[in-house]
mmCIF file with all atom_site columns, C-alpha atoms in Angstrom:
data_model
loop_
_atom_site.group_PDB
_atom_site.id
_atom_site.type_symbol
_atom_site.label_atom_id
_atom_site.label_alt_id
_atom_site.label_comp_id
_atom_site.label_asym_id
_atom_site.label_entity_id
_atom_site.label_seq_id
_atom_site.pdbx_PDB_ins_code
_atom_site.Cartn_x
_atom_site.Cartn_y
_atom_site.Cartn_z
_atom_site.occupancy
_atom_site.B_iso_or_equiv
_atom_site.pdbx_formal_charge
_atom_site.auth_seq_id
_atom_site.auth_comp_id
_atom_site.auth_asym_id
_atom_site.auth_atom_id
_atom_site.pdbx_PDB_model_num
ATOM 1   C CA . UNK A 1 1   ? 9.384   -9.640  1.444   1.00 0.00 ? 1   UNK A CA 1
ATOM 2   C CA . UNK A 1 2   ? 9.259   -6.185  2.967   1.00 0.00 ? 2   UNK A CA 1
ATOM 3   C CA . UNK A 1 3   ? 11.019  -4.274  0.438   1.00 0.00 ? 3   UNK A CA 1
ATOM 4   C CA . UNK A 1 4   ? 14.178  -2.560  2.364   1.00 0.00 ? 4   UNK A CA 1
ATOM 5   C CA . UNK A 1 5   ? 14.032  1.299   1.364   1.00 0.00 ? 5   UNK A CA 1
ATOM 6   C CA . UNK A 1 6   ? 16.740  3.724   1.818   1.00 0.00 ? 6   UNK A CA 1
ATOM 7   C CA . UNK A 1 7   ? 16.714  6.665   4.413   1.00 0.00 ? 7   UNK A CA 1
ATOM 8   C CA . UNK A 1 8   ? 13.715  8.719   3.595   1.00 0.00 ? 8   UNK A CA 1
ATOM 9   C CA . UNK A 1 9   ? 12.609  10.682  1.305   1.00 0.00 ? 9   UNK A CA 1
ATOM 10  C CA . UNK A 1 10  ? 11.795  8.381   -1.636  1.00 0.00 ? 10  UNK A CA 1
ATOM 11  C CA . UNK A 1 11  ? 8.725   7.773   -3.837  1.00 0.00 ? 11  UNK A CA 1
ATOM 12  C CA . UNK A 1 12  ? 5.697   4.920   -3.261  1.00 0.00 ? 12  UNK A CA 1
ATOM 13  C CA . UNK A 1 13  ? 3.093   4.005   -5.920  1.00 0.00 ? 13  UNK A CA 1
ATOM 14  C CA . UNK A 1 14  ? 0.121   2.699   -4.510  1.00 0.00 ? 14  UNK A CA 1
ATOM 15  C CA . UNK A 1 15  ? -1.682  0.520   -7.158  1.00 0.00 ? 15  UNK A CA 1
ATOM 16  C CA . UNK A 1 16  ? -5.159  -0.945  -5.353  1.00 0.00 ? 16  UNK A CA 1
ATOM 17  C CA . UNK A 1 17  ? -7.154  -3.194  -7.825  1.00 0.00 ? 17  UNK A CA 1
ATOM 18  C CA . UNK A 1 18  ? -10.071 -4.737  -7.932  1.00 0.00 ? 18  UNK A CA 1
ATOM 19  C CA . UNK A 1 19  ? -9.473  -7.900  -10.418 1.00 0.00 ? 19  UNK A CA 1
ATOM 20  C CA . UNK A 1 20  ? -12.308 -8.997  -13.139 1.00 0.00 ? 20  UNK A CA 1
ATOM 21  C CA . UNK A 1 21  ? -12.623 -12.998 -13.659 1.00 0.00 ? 21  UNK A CA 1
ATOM 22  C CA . UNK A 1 22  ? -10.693 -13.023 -16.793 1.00 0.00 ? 22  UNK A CA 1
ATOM 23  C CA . UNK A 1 23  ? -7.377  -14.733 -16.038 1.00 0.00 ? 23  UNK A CA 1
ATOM 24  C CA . UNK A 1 24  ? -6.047  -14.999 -19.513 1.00 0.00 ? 24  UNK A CA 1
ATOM 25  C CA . UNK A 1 25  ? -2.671  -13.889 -19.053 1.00 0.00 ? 25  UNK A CA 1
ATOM 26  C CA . UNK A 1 26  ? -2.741  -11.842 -15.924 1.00 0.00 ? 26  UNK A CA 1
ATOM 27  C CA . UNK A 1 27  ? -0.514  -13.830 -13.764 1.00 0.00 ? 27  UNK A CA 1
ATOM 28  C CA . UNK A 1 28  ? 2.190   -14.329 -16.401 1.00 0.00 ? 28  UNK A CA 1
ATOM 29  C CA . UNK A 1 29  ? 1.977   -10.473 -16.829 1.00 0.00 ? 29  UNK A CA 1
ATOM 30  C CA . UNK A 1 30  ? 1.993   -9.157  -13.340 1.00 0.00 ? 30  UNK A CA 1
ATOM 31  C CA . UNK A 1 31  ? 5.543   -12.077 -12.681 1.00 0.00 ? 31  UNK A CA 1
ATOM 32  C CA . UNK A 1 32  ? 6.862   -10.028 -16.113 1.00 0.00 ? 32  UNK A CA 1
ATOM 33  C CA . UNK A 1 33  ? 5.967   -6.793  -14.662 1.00 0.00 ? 33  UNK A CA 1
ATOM 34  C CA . UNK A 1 34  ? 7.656   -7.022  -11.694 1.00 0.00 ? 34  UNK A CA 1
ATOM 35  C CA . UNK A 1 35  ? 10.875  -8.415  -13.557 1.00 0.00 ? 35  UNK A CA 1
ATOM 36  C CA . UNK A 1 36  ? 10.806  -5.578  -15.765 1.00 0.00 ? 36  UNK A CA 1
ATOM 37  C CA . UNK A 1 37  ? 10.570  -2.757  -12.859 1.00 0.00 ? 37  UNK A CA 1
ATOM 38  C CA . UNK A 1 38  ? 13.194  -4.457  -11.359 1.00 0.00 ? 38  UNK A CA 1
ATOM 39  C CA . UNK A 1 39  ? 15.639  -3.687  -14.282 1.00 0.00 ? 39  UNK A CA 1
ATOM 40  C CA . UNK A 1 40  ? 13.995  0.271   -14.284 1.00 0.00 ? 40  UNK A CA 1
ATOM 41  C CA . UNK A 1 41  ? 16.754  2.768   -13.366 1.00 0.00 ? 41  UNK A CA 1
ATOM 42  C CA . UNK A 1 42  ? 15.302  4.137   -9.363  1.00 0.00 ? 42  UNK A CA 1
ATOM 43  C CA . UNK A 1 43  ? 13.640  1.017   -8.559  1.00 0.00 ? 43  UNK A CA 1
ATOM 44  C CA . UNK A 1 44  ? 14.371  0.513   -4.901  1.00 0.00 ? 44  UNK A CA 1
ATOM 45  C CA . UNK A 1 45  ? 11.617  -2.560  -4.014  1.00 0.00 ? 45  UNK A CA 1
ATOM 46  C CA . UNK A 1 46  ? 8.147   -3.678  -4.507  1.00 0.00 ? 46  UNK A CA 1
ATOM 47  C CA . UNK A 1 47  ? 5.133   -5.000  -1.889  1.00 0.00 ? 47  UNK A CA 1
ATOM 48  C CA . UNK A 1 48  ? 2.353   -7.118  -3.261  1.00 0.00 ? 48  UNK A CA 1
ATOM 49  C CA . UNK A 1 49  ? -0.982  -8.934  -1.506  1.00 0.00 ? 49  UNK A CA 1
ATOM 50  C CA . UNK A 1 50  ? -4.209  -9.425  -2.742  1.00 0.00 ? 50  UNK A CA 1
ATOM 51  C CA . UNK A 1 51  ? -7.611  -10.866 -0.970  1.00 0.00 ? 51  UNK A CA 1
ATOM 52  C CA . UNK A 1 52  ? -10.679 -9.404  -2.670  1.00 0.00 ? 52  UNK A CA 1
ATOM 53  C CA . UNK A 1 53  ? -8.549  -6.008  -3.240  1.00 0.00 ? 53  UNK A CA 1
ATOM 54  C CA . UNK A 1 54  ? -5.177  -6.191  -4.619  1.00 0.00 ? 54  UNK A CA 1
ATOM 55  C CA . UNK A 1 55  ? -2.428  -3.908  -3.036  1.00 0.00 ? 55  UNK A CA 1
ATOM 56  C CA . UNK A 1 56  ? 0.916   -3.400  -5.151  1.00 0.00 ? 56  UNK A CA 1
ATOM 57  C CA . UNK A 1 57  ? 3.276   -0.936  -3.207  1.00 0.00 ? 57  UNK A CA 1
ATOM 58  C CA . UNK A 1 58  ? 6.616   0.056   -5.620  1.00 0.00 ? 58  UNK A CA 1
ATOM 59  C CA . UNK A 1 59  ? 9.317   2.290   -4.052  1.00 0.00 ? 59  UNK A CA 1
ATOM 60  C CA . UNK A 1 60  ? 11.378  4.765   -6.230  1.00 0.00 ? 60  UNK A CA 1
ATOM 61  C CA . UNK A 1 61  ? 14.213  7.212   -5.952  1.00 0.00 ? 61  UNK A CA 1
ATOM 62  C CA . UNK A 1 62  ? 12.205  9.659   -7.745  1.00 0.00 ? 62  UNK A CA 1
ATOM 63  C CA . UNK A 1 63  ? 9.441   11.281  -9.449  1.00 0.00 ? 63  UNK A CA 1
ATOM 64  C CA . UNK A 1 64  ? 11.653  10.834  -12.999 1.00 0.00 ? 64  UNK A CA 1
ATOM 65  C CA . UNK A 1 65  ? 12.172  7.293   -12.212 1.00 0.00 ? 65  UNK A CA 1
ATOM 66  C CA . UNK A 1 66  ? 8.169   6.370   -11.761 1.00 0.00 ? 66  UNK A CA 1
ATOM 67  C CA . UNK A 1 67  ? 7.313   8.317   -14.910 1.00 0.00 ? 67  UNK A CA 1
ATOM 68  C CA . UNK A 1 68  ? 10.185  6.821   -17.128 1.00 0.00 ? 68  UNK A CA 1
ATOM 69  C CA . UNK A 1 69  ? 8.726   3.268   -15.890 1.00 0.00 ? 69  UNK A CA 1
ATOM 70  C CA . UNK A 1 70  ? 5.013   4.218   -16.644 1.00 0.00 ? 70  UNK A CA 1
ATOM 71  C CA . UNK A 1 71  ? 5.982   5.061   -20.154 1.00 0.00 ? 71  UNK A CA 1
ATOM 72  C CA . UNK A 1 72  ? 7.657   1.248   -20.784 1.00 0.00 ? 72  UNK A CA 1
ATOM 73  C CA . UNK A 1 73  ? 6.170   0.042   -23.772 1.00 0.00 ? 73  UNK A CA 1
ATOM 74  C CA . UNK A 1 74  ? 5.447   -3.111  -22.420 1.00 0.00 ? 74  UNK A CA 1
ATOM 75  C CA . UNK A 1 75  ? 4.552   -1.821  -19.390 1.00 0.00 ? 75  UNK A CA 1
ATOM 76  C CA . UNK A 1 76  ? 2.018   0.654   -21.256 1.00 0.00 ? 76  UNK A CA 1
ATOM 77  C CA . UNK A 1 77  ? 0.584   -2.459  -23.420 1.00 0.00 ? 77  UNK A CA 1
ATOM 78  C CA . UNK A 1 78  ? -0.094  -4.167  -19.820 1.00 0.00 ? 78  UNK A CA 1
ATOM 79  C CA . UNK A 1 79  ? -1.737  -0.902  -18.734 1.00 0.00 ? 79  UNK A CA 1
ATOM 80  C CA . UNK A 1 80  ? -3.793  -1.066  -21.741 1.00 0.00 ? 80  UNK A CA 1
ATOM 81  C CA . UNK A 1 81  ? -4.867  -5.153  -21.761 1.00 0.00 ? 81  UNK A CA 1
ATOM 82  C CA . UNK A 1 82  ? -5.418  -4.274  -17.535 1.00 0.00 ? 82  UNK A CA 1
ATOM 83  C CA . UNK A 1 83  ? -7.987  -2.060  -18.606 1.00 0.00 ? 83  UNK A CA 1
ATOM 84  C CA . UNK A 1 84  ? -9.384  -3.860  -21.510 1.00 0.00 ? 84  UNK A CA 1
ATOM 85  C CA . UNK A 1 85  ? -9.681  -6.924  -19.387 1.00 0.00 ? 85  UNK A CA 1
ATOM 86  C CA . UNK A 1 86  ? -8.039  -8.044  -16.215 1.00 0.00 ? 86  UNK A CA 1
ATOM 87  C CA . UNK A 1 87  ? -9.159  -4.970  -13.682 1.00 0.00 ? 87  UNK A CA 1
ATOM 88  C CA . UNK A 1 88  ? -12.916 -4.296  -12.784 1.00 0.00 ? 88  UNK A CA 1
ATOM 89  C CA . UNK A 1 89  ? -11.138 -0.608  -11.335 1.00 0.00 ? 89  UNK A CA 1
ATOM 90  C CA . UNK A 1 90  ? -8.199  0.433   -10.097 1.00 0.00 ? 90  UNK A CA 1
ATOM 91  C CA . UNK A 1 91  ? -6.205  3.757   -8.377  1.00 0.00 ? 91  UNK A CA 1
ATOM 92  C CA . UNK A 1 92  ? -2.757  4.821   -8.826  1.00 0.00 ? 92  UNK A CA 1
ATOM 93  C CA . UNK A 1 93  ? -1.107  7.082   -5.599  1.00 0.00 ? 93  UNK A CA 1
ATOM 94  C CA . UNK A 1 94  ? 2.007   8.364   -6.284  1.00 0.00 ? 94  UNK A CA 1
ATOM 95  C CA . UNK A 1 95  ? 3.497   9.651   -2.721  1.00 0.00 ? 95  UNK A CA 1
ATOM 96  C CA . UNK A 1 96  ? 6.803   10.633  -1.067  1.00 0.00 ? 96  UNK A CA 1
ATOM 97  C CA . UNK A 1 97  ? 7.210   8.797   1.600   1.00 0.00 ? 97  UNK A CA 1
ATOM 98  C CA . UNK A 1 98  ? 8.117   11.344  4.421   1.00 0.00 ? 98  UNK A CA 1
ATOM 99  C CA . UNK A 1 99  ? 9.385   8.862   7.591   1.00 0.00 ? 99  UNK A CA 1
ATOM 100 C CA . UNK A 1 100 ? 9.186   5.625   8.130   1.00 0.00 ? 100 UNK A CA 1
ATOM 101 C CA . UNK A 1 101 ? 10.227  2.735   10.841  1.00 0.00 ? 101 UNK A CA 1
ATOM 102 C CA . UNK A 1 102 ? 9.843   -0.603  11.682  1.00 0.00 ? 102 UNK A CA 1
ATOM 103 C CA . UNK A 1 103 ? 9.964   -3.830  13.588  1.00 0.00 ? 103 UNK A CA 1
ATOM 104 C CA . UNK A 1 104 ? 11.648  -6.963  13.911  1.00 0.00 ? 104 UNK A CA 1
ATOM 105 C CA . UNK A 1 105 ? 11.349  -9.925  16.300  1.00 0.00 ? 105 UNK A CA 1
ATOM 106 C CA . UNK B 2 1   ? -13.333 -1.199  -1.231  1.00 0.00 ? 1   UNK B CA 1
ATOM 107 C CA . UNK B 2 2   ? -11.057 0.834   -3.020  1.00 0.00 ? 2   UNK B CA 1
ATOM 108 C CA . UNK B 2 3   ? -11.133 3.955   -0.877  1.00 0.00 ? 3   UNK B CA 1
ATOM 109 C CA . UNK B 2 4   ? -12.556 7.233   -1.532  1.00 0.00 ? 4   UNK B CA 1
ATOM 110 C CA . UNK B 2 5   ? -10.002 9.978   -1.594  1.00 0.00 ? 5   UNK B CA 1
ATOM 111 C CA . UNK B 2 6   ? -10.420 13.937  -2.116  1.00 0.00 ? 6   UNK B CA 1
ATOM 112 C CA . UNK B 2 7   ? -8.183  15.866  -4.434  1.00 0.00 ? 7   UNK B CA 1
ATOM 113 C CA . UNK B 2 8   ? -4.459  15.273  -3.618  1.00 0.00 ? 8   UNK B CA 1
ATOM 114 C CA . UNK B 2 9   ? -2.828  16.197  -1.825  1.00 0.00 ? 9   UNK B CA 1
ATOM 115 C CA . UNK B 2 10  ? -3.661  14.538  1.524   1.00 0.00 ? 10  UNK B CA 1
ATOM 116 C CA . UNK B 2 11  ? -1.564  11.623  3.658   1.00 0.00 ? 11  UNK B CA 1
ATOM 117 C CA . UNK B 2 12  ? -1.102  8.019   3.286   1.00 0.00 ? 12  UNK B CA 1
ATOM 118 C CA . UNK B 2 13  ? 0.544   5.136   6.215   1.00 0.00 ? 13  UNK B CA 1
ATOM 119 C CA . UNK B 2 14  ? 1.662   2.163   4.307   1.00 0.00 ? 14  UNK B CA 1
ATOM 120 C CA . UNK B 2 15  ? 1.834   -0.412  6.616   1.00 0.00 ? 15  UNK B CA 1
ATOM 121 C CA . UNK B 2 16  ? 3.589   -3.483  5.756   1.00 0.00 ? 16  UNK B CA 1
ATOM 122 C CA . UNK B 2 17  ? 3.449   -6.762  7.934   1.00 0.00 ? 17  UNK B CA 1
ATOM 123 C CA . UNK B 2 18  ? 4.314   -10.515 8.380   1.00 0.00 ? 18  UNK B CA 1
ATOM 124 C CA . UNK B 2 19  ? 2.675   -12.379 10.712  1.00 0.00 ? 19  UNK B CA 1
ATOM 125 C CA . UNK B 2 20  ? 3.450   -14.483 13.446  1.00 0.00 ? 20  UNK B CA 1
ATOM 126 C CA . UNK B 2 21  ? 1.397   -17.618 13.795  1.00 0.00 ? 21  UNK B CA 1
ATOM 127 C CA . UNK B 2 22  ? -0.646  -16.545 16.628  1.00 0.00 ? 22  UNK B CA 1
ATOM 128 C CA . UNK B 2 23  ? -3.953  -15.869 16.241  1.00 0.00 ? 23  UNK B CA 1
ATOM 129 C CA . UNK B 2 24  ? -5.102  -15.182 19.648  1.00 0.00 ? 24  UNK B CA 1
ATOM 130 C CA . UNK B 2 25  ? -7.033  -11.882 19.420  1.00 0.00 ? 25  UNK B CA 1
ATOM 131 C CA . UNK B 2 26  ? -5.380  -10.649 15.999  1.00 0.00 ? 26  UNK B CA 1
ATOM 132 C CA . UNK B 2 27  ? -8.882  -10.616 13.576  1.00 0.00 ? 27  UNK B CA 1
ATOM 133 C CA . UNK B 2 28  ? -11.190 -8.563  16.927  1.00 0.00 ? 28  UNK B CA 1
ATOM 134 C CA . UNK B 2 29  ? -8.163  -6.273  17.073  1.00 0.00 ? 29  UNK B CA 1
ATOM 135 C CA . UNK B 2 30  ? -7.656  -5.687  13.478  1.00 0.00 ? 30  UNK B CA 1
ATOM 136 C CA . UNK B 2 31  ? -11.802 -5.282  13.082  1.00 0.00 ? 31  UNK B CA 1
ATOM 137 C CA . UNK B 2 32  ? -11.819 -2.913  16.067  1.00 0.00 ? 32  UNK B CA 1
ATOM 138 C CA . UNK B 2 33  ? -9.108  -0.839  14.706  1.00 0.00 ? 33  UNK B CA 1
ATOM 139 C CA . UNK B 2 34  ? -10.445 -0.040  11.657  1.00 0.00 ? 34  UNK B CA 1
ATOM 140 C CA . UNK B 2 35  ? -13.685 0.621   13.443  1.00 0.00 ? 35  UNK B CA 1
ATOM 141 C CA . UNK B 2 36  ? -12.053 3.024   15.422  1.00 0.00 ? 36  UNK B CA 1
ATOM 142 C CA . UNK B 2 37  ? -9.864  4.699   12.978  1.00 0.00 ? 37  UNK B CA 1
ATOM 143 C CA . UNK B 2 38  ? -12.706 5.522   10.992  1.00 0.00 ? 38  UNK B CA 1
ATOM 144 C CA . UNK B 2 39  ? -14.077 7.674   13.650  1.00 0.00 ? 39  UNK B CA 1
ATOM 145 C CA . UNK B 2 40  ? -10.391 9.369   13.888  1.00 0.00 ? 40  UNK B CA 1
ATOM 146 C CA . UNK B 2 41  ? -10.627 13.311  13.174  1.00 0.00 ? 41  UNK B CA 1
ATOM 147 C CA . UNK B 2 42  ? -9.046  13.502  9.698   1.00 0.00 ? 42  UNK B CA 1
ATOM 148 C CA . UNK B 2 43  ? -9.611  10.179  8.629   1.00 0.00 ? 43  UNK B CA 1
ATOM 149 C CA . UNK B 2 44  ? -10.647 9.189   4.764   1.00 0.00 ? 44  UNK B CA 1
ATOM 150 C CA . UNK B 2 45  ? -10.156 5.731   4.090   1.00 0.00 ? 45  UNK B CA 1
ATOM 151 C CA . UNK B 2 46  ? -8.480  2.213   4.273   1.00 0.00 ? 46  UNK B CA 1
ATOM 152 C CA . UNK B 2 47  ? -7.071  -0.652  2.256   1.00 0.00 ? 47  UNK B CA 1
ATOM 153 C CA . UNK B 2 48  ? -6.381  -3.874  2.980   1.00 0.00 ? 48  UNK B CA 1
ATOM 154 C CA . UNK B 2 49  ? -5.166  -7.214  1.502   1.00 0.00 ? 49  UNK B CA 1
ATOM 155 C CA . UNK B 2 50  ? -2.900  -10.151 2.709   1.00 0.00 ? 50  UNK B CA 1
ATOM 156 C CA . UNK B 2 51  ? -1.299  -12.989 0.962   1.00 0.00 ? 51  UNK B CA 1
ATOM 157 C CA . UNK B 2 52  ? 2.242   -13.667 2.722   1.00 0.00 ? 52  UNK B CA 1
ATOM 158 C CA . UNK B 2 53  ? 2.693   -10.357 3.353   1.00 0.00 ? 53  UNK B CA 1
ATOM 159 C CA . UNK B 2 54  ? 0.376   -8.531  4.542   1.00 0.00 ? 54  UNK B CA 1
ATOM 160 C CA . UNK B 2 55  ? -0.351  -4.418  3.352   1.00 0.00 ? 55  UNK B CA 1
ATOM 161 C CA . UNK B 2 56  ? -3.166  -2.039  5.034   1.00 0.00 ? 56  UNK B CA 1
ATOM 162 C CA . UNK B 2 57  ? -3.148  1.951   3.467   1.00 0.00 ? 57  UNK B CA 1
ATOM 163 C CA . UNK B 2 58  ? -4.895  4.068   5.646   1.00 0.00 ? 58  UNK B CA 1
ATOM 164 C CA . UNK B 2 59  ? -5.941  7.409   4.250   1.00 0.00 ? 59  UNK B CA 1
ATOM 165 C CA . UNK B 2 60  ? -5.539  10.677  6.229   1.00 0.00 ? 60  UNK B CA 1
ATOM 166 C CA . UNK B 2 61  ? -6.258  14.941  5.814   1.00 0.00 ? 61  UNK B CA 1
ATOM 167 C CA . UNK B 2 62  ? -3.027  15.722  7.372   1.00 0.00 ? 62  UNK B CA 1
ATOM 168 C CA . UNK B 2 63  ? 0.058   14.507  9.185   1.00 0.00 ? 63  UNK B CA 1
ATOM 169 C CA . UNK B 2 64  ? -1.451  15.855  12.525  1.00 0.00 ? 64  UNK B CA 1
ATOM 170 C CA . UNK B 2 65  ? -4.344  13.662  12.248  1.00 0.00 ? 65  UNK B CA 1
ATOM 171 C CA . UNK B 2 66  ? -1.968  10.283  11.485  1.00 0.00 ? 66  UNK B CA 1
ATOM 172 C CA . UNK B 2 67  ? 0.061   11.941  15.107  1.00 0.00 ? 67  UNK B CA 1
ATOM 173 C CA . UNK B 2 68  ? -3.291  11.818  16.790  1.00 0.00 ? 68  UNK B CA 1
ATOM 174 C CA . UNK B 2 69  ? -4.581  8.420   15.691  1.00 0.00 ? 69  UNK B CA 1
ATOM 175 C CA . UNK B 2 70  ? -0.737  6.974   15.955  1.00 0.00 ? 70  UNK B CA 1
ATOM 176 C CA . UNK B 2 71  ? -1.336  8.296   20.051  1.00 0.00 ? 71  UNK B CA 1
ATOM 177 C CA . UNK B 2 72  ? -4.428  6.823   20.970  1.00 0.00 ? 72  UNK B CA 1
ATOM 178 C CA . UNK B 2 73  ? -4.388  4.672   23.477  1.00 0.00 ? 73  UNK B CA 1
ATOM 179 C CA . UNK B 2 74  ? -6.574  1.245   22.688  1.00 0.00 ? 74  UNK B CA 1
ATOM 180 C CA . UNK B 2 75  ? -3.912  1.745   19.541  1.00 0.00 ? 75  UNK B CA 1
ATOM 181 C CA . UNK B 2 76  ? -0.858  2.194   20.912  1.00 0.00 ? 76  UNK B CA 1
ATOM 182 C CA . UNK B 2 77  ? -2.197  -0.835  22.897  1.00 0.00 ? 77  UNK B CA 1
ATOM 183 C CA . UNK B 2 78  ? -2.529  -2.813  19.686  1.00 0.00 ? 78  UNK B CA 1
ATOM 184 C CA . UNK B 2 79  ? 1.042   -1.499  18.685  1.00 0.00 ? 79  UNK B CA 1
ATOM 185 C CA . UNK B 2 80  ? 2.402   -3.027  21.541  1.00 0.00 ? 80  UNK B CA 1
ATOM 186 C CA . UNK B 2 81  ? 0.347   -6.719  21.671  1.00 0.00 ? 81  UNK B CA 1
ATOM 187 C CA . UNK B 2 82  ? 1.391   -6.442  17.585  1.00 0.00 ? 82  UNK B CA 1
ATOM 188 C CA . UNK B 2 83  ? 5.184   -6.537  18.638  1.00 0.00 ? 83  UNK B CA 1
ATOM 189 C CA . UNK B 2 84  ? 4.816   -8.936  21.313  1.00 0.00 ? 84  UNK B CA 1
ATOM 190 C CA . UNK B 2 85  ? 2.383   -11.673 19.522  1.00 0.00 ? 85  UNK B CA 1
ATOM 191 C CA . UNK B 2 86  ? 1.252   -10.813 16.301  1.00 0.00 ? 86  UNK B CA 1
ATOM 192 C CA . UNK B 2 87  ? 3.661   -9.563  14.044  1.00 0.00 ? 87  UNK B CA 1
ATOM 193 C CA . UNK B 2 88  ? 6.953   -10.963 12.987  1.00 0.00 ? 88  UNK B CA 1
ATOM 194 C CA . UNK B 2 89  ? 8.323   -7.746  11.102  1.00 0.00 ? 89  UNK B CA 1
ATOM 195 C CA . UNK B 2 90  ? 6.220   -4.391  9.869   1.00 0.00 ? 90  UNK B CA 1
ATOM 196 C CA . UNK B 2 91  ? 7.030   -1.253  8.415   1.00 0.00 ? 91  UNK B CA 1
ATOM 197 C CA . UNK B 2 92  ? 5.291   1.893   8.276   1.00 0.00 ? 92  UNK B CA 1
ATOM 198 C CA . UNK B 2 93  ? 5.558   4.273   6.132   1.00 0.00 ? 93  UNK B CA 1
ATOM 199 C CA . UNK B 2 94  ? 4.253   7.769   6.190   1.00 0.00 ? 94  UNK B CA 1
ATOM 200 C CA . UNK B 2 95  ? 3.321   9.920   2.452   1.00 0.00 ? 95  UNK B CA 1
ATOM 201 C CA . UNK B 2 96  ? 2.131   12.509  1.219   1.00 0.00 ? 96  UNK B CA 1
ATOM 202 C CA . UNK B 2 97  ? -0.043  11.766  -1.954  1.00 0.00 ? 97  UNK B CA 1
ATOM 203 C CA . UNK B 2 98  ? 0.835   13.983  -4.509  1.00 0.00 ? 98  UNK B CA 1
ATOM 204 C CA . UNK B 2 99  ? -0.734  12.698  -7.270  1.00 0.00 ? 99  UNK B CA 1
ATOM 205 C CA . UNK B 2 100 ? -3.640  9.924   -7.991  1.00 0.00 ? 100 UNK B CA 1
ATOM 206 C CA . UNK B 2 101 ? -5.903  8.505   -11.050 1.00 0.00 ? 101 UNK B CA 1
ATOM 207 C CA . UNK B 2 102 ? -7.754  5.951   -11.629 1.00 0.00 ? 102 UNK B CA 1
ATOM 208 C CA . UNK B 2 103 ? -9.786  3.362   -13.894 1.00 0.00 ? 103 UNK B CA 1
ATOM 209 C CA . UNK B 2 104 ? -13.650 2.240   -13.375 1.00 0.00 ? 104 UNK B CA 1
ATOM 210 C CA . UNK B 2 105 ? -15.462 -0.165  -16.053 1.00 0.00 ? 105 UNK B CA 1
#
């Protein structure tokens, strides 16, 4: 479930959201979402937990890759719905991951 | 709760986590870490959320400042109880923000 990321650099969007109580749909579209990015050319893995704030992580090759993938149709109708409806607020990072390391028992 | 952040750019540790099943000490530690990062030189902000997986974003001016807070020593402490007890697997990950927007309603 942590995504496994090539040798650094490569690209994170941070997406931290604060949900409204409308369900309507949302679940079925984040699963959707998620299938889609996986299909995106330069989509290397994605995080995802949520208690009161909701924390998406998505790693990318590149810069090109995360815009091509924010311009999706489908993905820009979800952005749109999001707003009209599922999201109270939200912020979009994007980064370049510099260095990173781990752990394993 | 989602953080306040100045103009990019500025730094971001994504830190990535599953648990073990000991709770022994875990929540103080967590609590007293955030308490104590937020008095970290160069620090802006933190997010949080855990389902499975857990995900905390901390905020930062500058890569020095992540160096310093990374060296402290209740926290390299915590780093070191984390690998022993707490955690089964993390990763960190260290960004530069390049770019960020948002949505409020």
């Amino acid at each position: 479930m942590i995504a496994t990321t090539p040798d650094t650099p490569y690209y994170a969007v941070i997406f931290t959201s604060i949900r409204t109580d409308f369900e309507d749909g949302y679940a079925d579209m984040a699963t959707r979402m998620v299938e889609m990015a996986h299909k995106q050319p330069g989509f290397l893995g994605v995080e995802s937990a949520r208690t009161e704030l909701g924390i998406t992580v998505s790693y990318w090759e590149s810069l090109e890759s995360i815009r091509a993938w924010k311009q999706v149709f489908d993905h820009r109708i979800a952005q749109q719905i999001g707003r009209e409806r599922w999201y109270e607020s939200y912020k979009v990072r994007v980064c370049k991951v510099e260095r990173d390391y781990g752990f394993e028992l």
